[in-house]
mmCIF file of C-alpha atoms in Angstrom:
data_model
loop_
_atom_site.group_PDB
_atom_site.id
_atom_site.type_symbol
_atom_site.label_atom_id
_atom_site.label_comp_id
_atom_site.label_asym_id
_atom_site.label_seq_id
_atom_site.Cartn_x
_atom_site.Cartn_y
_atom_site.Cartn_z
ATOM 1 C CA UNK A 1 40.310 3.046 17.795
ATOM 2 C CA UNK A 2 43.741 4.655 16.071
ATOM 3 C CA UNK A 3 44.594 2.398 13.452
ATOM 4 C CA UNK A 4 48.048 3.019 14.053
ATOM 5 C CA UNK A 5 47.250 1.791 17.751
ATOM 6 C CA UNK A 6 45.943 -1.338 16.543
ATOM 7 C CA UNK A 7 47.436 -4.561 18.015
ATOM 8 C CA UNK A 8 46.702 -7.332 15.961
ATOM 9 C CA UNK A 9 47.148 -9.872 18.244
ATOM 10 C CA UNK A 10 43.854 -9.104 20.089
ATOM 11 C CA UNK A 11 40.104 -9.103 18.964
ATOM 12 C CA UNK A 12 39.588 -6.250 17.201
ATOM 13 C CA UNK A 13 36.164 -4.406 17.602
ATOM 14 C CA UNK A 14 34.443 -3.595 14.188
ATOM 15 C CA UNK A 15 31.020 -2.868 15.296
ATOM 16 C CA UNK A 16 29.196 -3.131 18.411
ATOM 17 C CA UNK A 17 28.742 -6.839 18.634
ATOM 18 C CA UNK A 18 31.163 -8.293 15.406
ATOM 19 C CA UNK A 19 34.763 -8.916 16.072
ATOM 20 C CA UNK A 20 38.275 -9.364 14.324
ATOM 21 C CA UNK A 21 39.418 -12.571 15.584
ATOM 22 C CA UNK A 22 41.599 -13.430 12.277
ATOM 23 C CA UNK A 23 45.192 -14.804 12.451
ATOM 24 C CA UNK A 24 47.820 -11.761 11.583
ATOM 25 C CA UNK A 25 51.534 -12.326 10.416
ATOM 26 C CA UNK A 26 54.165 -9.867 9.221
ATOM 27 C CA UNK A 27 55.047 -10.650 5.825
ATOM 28 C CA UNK A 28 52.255 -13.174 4.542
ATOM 29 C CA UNK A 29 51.125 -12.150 1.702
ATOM 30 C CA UNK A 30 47.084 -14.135 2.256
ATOM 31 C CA UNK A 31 46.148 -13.766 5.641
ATOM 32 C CA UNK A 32 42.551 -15.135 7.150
ATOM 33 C CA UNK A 33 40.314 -13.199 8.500
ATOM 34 C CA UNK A 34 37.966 -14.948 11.037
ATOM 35 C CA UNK A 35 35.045 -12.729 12.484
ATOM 36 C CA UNK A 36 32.716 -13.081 15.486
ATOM 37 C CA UNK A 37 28.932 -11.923 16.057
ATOM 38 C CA UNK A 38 28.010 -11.689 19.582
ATOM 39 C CA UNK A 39 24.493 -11.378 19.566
ATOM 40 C CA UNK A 40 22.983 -10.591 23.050
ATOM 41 C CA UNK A 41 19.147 -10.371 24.252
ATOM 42 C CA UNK A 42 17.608 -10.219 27.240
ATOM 43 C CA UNK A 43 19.047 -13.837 28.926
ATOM 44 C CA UNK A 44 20.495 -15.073 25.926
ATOM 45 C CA UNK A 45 23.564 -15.069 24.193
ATOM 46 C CA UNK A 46 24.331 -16.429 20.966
ATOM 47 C CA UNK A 47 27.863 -16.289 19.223
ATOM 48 C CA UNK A 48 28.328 -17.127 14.908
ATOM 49 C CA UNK A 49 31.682 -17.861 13.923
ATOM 50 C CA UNK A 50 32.565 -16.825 11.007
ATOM 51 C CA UNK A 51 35.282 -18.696 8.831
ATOM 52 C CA UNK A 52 36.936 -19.717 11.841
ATOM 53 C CA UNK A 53 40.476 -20.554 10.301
ATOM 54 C CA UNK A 54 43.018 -23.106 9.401
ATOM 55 C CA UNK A 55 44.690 -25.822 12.151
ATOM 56 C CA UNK A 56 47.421 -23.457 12.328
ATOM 57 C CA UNK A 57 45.529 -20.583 12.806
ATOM 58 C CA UNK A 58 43.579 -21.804 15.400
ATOM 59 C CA UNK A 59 45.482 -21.347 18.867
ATOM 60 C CA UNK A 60 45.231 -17.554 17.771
ATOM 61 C CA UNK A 61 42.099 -17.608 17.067
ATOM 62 C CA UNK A 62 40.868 -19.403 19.947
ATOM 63 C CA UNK A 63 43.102 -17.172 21.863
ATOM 64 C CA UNK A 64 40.813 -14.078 20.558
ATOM 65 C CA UNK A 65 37.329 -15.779 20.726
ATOM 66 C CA UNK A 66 38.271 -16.076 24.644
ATOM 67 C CA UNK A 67 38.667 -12.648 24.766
ATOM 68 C CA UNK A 68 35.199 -12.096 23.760
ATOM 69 C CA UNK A 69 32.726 -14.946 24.778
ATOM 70 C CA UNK A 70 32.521 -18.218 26.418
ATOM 71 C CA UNK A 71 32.873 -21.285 24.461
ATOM 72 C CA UNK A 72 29.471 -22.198 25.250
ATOM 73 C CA UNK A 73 27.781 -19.732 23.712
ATOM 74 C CA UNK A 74 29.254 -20.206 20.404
ATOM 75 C CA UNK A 75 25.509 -21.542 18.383
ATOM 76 C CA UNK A 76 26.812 -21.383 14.875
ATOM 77 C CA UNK A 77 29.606 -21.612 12.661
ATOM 78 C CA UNK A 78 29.151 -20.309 8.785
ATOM 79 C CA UNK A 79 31.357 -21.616 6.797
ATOM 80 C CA UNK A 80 31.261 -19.851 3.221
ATOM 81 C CA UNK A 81 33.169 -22.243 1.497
ATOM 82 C CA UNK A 82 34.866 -26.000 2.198
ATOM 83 C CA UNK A 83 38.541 -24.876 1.650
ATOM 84 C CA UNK A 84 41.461 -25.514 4.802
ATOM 85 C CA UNK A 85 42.297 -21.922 5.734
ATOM 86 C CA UNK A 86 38.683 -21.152 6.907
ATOM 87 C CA UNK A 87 37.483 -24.980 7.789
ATOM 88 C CA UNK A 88 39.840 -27.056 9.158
ATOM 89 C CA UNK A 89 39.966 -25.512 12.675
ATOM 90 C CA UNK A 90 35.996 -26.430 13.269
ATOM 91 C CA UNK A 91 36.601 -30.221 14.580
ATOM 92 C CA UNK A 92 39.148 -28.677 17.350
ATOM 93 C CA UNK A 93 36.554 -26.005 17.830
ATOM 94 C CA UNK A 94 33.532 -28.577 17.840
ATOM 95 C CA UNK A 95 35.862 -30.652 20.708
ATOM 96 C CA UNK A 96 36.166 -27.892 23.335
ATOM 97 C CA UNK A 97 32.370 -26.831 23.107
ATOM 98 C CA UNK A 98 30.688 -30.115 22.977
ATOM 99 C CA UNK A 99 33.327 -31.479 26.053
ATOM 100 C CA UNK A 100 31.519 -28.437 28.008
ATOM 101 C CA UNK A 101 27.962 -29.685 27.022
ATOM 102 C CA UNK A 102 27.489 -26.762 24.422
ATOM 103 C CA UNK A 103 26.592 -28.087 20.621
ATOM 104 C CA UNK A 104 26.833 -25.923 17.327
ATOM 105 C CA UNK A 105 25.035 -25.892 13.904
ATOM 106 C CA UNK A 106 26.949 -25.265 11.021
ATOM 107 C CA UNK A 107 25.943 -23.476 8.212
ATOM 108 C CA UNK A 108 26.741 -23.323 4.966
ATOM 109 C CA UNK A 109 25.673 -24.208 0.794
ATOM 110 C CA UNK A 110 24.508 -28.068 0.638
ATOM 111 C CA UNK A 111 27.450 -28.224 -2.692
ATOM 112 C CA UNK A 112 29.941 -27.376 0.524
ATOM 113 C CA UNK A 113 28.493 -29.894 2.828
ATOM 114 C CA UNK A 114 29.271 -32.591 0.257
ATOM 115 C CA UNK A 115 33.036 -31.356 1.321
ATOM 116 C CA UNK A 116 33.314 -30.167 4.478
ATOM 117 C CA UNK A 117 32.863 -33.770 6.813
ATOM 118 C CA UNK A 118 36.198 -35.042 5.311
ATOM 119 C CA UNK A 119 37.645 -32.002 8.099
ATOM 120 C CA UNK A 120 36.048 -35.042 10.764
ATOM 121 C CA UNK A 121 33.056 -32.274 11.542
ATOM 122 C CA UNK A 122 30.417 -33.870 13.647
ATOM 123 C CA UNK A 123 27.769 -30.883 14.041
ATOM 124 C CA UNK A 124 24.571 -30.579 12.470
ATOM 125 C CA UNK A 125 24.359 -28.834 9.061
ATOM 126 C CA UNK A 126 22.214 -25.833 8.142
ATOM 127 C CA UNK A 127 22.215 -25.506 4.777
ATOM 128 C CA UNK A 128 21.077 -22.019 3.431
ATOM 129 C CA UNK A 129 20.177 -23.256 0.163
ATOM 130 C CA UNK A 130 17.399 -25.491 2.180
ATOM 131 C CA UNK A 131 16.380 -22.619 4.782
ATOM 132 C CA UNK A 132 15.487 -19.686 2.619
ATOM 133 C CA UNK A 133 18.848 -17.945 2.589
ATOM 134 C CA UNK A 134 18.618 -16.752 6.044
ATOM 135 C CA UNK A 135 18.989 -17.429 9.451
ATOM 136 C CA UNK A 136 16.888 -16.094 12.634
ATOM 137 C CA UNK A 137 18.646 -15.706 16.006
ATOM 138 C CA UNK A 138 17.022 -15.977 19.217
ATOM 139 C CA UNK A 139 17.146 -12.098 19.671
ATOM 140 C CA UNK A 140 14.668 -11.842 16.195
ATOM 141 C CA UNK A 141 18.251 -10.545 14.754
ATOM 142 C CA UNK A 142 18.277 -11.971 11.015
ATOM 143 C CA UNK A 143 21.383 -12.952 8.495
ATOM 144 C CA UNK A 144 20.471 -13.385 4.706
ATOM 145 C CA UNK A 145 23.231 -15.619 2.510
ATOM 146 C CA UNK A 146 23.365 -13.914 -0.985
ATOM 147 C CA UNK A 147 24.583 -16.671 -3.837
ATOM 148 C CA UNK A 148 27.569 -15.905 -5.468
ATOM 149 C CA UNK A 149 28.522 -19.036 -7.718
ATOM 150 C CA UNK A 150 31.923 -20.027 -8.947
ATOM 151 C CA UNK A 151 33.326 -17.654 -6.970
ATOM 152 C CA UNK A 152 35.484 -19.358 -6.414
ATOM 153 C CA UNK A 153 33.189 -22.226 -5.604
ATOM 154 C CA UNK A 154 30.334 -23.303 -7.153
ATOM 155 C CA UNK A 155 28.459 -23.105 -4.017
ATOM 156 C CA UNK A 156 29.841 -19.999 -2.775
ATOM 157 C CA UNK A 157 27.778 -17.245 -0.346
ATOM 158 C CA UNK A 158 27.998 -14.192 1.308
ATOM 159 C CA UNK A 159 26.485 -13.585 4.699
ATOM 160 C CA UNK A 160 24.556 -10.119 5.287
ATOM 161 C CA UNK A 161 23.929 -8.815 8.707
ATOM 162 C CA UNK A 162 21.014 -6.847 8.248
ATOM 163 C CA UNK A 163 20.859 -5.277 11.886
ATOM 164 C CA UNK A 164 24.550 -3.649 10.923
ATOM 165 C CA UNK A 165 24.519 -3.936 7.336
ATOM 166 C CA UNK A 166 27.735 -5.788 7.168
ATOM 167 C CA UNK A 167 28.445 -7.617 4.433
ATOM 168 C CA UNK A 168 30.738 -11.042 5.158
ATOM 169 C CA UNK A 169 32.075 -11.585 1.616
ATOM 170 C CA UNK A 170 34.388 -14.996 2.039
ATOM 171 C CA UNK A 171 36.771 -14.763 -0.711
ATOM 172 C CA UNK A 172 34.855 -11.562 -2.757
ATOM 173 C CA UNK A 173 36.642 -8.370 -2.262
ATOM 174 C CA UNK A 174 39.949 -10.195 -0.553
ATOM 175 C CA UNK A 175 43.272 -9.289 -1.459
ATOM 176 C CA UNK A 176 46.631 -9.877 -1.910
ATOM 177 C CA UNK A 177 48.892 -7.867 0.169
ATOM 178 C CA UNK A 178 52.228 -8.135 1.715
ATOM 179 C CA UNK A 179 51.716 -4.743 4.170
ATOM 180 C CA UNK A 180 48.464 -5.751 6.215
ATOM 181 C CA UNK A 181 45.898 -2.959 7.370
ATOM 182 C CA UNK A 182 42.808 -3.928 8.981
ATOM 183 C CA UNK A 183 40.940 -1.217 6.944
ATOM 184 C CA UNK A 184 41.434 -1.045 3.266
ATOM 185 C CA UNK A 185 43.720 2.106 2.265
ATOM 186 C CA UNK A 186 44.406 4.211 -1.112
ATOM 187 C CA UNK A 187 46.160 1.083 -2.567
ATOM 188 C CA UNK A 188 44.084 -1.832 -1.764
ATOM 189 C CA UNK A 189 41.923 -1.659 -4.953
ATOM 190 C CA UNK A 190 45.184 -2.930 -6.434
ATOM 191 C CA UNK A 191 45.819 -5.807 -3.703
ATOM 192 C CA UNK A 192 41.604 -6.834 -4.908
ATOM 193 C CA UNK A 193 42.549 -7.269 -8.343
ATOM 194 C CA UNK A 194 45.477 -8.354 -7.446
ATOM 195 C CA UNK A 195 43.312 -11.432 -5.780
ATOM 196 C CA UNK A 196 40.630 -11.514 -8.404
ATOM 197 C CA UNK A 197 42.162 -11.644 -11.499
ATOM 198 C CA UNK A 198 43.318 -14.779 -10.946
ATOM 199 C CA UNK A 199 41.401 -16.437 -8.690
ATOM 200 C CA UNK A 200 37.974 -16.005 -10.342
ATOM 201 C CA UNK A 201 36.633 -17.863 -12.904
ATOM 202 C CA UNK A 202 34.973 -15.688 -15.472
ATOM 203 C CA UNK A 203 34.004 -11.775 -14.653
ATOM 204 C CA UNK A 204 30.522 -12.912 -16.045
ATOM 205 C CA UNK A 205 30.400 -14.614 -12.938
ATOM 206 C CA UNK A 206 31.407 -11.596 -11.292
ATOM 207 C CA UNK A 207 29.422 -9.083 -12.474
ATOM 208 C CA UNK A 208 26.362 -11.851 -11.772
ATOM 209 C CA UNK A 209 27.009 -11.357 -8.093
ATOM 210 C CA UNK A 210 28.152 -7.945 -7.871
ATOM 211 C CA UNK A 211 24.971 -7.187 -9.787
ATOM 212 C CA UNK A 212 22.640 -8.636 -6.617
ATOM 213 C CA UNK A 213 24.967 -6.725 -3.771
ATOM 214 C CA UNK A 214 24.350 -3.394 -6.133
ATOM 215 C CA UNK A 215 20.725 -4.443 -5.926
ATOM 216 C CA UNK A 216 21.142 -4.585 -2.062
ATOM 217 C CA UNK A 217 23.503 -1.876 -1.409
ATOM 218 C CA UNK A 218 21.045 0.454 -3.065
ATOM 219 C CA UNK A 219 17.284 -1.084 -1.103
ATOM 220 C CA UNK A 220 19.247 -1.653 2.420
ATOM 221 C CA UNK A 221 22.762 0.015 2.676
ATOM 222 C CA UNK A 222 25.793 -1.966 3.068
ATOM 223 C CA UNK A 223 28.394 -0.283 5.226
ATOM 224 C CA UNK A 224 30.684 -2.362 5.792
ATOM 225 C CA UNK A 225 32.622 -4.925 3.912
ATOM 226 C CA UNK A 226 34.360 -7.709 6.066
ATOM 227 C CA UNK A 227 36.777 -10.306 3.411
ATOM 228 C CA UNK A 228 38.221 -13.289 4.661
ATOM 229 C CA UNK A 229 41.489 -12.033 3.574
ATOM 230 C CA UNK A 230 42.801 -8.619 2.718
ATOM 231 C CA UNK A 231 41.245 -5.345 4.452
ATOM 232 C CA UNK A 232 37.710 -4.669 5.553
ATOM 233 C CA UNK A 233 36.157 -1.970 3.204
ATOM 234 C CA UNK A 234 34.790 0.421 5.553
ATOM 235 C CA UNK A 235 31.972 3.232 5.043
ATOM 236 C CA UNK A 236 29.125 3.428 2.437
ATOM 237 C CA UNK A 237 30.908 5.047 -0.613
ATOM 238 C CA UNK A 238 33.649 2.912 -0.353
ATOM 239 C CA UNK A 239 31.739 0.392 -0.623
ATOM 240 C CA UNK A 240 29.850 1.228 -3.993
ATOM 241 C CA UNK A 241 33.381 1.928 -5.269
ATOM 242 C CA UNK A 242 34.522 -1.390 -4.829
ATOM 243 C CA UNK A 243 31.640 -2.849 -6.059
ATOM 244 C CA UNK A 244 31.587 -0.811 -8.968
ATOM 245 C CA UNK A 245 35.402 -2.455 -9.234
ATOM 246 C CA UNK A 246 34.738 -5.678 -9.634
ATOM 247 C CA UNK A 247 32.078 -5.038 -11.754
ATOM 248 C CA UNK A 248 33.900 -4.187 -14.436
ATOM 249 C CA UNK A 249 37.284 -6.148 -14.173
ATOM 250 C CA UNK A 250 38.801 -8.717 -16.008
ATOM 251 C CA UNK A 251 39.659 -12.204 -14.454
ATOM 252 C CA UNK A 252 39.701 -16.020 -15.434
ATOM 253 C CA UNK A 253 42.257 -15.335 -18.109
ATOM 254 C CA UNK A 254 44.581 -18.202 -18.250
ATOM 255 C CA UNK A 255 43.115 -19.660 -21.220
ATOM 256 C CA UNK A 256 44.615 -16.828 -23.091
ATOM 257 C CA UNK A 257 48.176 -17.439 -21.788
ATOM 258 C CA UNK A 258 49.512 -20.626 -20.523
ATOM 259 C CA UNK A 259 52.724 -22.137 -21.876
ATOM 260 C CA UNK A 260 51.769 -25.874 -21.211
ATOM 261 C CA UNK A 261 49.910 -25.680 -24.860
ATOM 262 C CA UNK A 262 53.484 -25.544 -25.985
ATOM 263 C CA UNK A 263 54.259 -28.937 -25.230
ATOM 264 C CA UNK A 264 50.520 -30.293 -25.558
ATOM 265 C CA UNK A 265 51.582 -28.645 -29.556
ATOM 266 C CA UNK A 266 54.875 -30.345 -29.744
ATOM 267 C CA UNK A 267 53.779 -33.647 -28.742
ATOM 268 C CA UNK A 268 50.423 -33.663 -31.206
ATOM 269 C CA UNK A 269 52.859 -32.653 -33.792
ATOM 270 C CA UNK A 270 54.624 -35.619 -33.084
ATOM 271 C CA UNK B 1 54.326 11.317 -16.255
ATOM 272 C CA UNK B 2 56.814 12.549 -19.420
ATOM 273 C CA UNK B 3 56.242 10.115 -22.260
ATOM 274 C CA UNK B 4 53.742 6.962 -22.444
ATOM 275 C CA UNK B 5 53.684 4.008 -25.010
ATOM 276 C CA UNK B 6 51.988 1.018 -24.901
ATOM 277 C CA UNK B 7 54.956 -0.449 -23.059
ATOM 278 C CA UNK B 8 55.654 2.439 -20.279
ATOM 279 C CA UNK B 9 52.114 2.124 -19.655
ATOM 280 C CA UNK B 10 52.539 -0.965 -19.080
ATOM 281 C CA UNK B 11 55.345 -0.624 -16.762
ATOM 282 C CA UNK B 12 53.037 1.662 -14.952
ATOM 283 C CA UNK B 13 50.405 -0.661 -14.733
ATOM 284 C CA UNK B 14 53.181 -3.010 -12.806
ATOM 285 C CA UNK B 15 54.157 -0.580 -9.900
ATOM 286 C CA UNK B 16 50.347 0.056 -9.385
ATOM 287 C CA UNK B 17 49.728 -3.350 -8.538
ATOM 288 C CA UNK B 18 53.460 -3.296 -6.638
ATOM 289 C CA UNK B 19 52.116 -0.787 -4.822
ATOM 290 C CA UNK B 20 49.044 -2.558 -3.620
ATOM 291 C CA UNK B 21 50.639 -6.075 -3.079
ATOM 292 C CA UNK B 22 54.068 -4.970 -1.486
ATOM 293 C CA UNK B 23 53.472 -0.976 -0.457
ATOM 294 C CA UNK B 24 55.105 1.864 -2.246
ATOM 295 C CA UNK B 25 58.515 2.157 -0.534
ATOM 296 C CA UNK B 26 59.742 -1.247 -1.739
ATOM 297 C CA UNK B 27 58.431 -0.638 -5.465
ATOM 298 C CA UNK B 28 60.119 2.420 -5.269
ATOM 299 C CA UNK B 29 63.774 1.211 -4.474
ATOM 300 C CA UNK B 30 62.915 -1.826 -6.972
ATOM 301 C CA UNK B 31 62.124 0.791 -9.731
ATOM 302 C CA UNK B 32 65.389 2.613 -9.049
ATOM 303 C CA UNK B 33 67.409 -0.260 -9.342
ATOM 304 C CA UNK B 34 66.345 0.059 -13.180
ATOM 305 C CA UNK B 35 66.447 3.624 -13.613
ATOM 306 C CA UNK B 36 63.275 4.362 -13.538
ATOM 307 C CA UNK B 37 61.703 7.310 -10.737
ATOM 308 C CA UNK B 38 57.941 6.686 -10.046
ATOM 309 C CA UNK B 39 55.946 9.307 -8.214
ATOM 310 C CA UNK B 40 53.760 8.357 -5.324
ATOM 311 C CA UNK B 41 50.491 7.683 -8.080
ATOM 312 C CA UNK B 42 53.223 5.201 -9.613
ATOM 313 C CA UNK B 43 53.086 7.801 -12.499
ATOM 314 C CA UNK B 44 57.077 7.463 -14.285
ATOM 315 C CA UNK B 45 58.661 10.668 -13.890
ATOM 316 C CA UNK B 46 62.304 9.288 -15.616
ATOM 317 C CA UNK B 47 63.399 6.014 -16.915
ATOM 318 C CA UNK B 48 66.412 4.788 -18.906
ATOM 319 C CA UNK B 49 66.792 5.808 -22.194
ATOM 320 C CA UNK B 50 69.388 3.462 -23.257
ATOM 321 C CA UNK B 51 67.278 0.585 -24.089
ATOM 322 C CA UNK B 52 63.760 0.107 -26.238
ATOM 323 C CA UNK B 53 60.635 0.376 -23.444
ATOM 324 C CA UNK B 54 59.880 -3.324 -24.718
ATOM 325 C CA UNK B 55 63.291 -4.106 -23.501
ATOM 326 C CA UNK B 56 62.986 -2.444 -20.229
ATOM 327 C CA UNK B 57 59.332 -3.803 -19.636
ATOM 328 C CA UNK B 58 61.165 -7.079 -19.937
ATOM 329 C CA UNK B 59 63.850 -6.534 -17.709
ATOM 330 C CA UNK B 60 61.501 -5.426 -14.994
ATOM 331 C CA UNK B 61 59.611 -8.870 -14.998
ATOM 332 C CA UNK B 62 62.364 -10.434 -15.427
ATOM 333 C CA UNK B 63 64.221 -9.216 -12.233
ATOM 334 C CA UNK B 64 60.758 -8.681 -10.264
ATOM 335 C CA UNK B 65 60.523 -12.107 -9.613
ATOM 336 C CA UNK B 66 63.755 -12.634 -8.212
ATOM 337 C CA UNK B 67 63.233 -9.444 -5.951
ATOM 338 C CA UNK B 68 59.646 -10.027 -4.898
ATOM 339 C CA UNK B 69 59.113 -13.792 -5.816
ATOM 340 C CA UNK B 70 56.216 -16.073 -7.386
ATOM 341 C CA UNK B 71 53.644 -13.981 -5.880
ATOM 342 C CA UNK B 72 54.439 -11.032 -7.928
ATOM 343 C CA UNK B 73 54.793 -12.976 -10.937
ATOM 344 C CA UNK B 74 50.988 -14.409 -10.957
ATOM 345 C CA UNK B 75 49.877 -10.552 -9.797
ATOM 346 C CA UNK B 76 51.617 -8.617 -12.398
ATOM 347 C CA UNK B 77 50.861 -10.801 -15.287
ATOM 348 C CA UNK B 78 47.531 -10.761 -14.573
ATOM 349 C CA UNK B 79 47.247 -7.021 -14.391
ATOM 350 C CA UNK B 80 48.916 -6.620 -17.753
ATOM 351 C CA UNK B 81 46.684 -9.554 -19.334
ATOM 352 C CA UNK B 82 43.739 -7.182 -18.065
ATOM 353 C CA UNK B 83 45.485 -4.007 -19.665
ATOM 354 C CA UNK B 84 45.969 -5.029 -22.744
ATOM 355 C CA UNK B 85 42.750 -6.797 -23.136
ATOM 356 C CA UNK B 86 41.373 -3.148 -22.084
ATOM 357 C CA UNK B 87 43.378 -1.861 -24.561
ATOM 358 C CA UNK B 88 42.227 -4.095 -27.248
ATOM 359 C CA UNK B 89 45.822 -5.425 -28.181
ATOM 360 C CA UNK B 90 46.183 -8.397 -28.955
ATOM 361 C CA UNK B 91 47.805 -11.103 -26.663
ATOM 362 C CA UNK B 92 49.749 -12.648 -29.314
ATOM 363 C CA UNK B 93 51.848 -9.874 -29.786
ATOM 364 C CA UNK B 94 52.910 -10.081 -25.942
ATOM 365 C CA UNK B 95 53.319 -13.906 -25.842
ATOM 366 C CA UNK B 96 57.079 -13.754 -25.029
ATOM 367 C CA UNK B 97 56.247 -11.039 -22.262
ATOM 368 C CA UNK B 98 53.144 -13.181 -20.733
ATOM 369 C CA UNK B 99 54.403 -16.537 -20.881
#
């Protein structure tokens, strides 16, 4: 598809069984990306969810997953971390499939399921952490969870499709961005530090995970990079390069400037 | 690109991440509401002359977040936090510009 013919308010094809189905608004400067794996074989049909989206998000997004699959197909819902703009929408998904006798699994780091019930969820958990990093569809199709802690969340993941080699980075390689393009252009290495610098704890931490995805990048490929927010980094060598980015950039700086030591001074001084 | 101190480079290192976070047409009209041409690699090709480059890295934040709000505040200061540490200069010496 052009990009310049993409309409954002439909699911958006990104490879022959994942979708777009994230929420899109003009002048936003964080917008969620939700994304959907239909995996068909034979008879069966199983749909993942991935960081389906915030309660305002969700009429969008349900709008979207419509377009692609029946409710009851939807298996799985991986959640990569417990925050509200990828979580909150799962009870009002978890009502609509379960009302039409379907049921759902979701799956995420046990440190997140600690979180994630205050949202009301009801579904069983699959924690990764307990399962040997992967799951195993139906169709023999596998996803492997790679670790990536403190970033931001202790128990943060990423989700790697081996059949496409898509990498489904939650908050790694998002960014900030006021002019929204599906696929990342000349400037979004900007909008990713942009996101980063801040946002990340420590680049030790950083480095620690880009470290393993360098590690897999080079045994299996990784050709696509799918963020929850931001652009999807499309195509093999742009996906080193970014890689090779946030290897080597500086984040979880606010200890070095924050003005509230000035009154934290003042009043020890007395 | 005609001249760069620490400071210019600096004021480059703002319309880069401009660029990225609010695309290149808006930096540009920002920029020229200080004097200051970029080209389309956010390189400076002119800039006012009638002030110190301290003083004009200043004014830039200064107005930037009125222009572009809080967003651009967190962004920039972050990417000049990152320059300077890359630069090895010292943070102390940029506390009035960070804070």
């Amino acid at each position: 598809m052009k990009l310049r013919n993409m309409k954002y308010d439909n699911a958006i094809k990104i490879d022959k069984d994942i979708y777009w189905i994230g929420w899109y608004k003009k002048e936003a400067p964080l917008r969620s990306n939700a994304y959907l794996i239909k995996d068909e074989s034979n008879d069966t049909v199983e749909v993942i969810l991935i960081d389906p989206g915030s309660v305002p998000d969700f009429p969008v997004i349900l709008k979207k997953i419509l377009q692609v699959c029946e409710l009851k197909d939807i298996k799985y819902i991986i959640l990569h971390h417990q925050d509200p703009d990828i979580c909150a929408s799962v009870p009002k998904i978890e009502e609509l499939v379960y009302n039409i006798g379907g049921s759902i699994k979701i799956v995420t780091h046990s440190r997140a399921w600690f979180l994630i019930p205050f949202y009301g969820v009801r579904s069983e958990f699959y924690l990764i952490d307990f399962k040997g990093w992967k799951l195993e569809l139906k169709s023999g199709r596998v996803l492997r969870f790679i670790f990536t802690p403190y970033l931001h969340f202790p128990g943060a993941f990423v989700t790697y499709d081996v059949k496409t080699k898509t990498l489904f980075s939650s908050d790694l390689f998002g960014g900030i961005s006021y002019e929204f393009k599906l696929y990342a252009d000349e400037w979004y290495k900007e909008a990713v530090k942009a996101f980063h610098e801040h946002y990340m704890s420590h680049e030790d931490h950083l480095r620690f995970a880009m470290e393993k995805l360098e590690k897999i990048y080079k045994k299996y490929g990784i050709k696509r990079i799918c963020p929850q927010h931001g652009s999807i980094i499309e195509g093999e060598n742009k996906v080193y390069e970014y890689i090779q980015l946030l290897k080597n950039i500086t984040c979880g700086k606010y200890t070095s400037v924050t003005d509230d030591l000035k009154w934290i001074e003042r009043d020890i001084r007395g | 690109m005609i001249y760069v101190d620490e400071f210019l480079e600096a004021i480059e290192v703002i319309a880069k991440r401009l660029f990225g976070v609010y695309g290149k047409s808006r930096t540009k009209v920002f920029f020229e509401k200080h004097n200051i041409t970029i080209d389309d690699n956010a390189k400076i090709l002119k800039y006012d002359k009638s002030i110190t480059t301290r003083d004009l890295l200043i004014r830039i934040l200064n107005d930037m977040e009125k222009e572009f709000g809080v967003v651009a505040r967190i962004t920039t200061k972050t990417a000049l936090i990152s320059y300077f540490l890359k630069k090895n200069i010292s943070l102390d010496k940029f506390k009035d510009i960070l804070y």
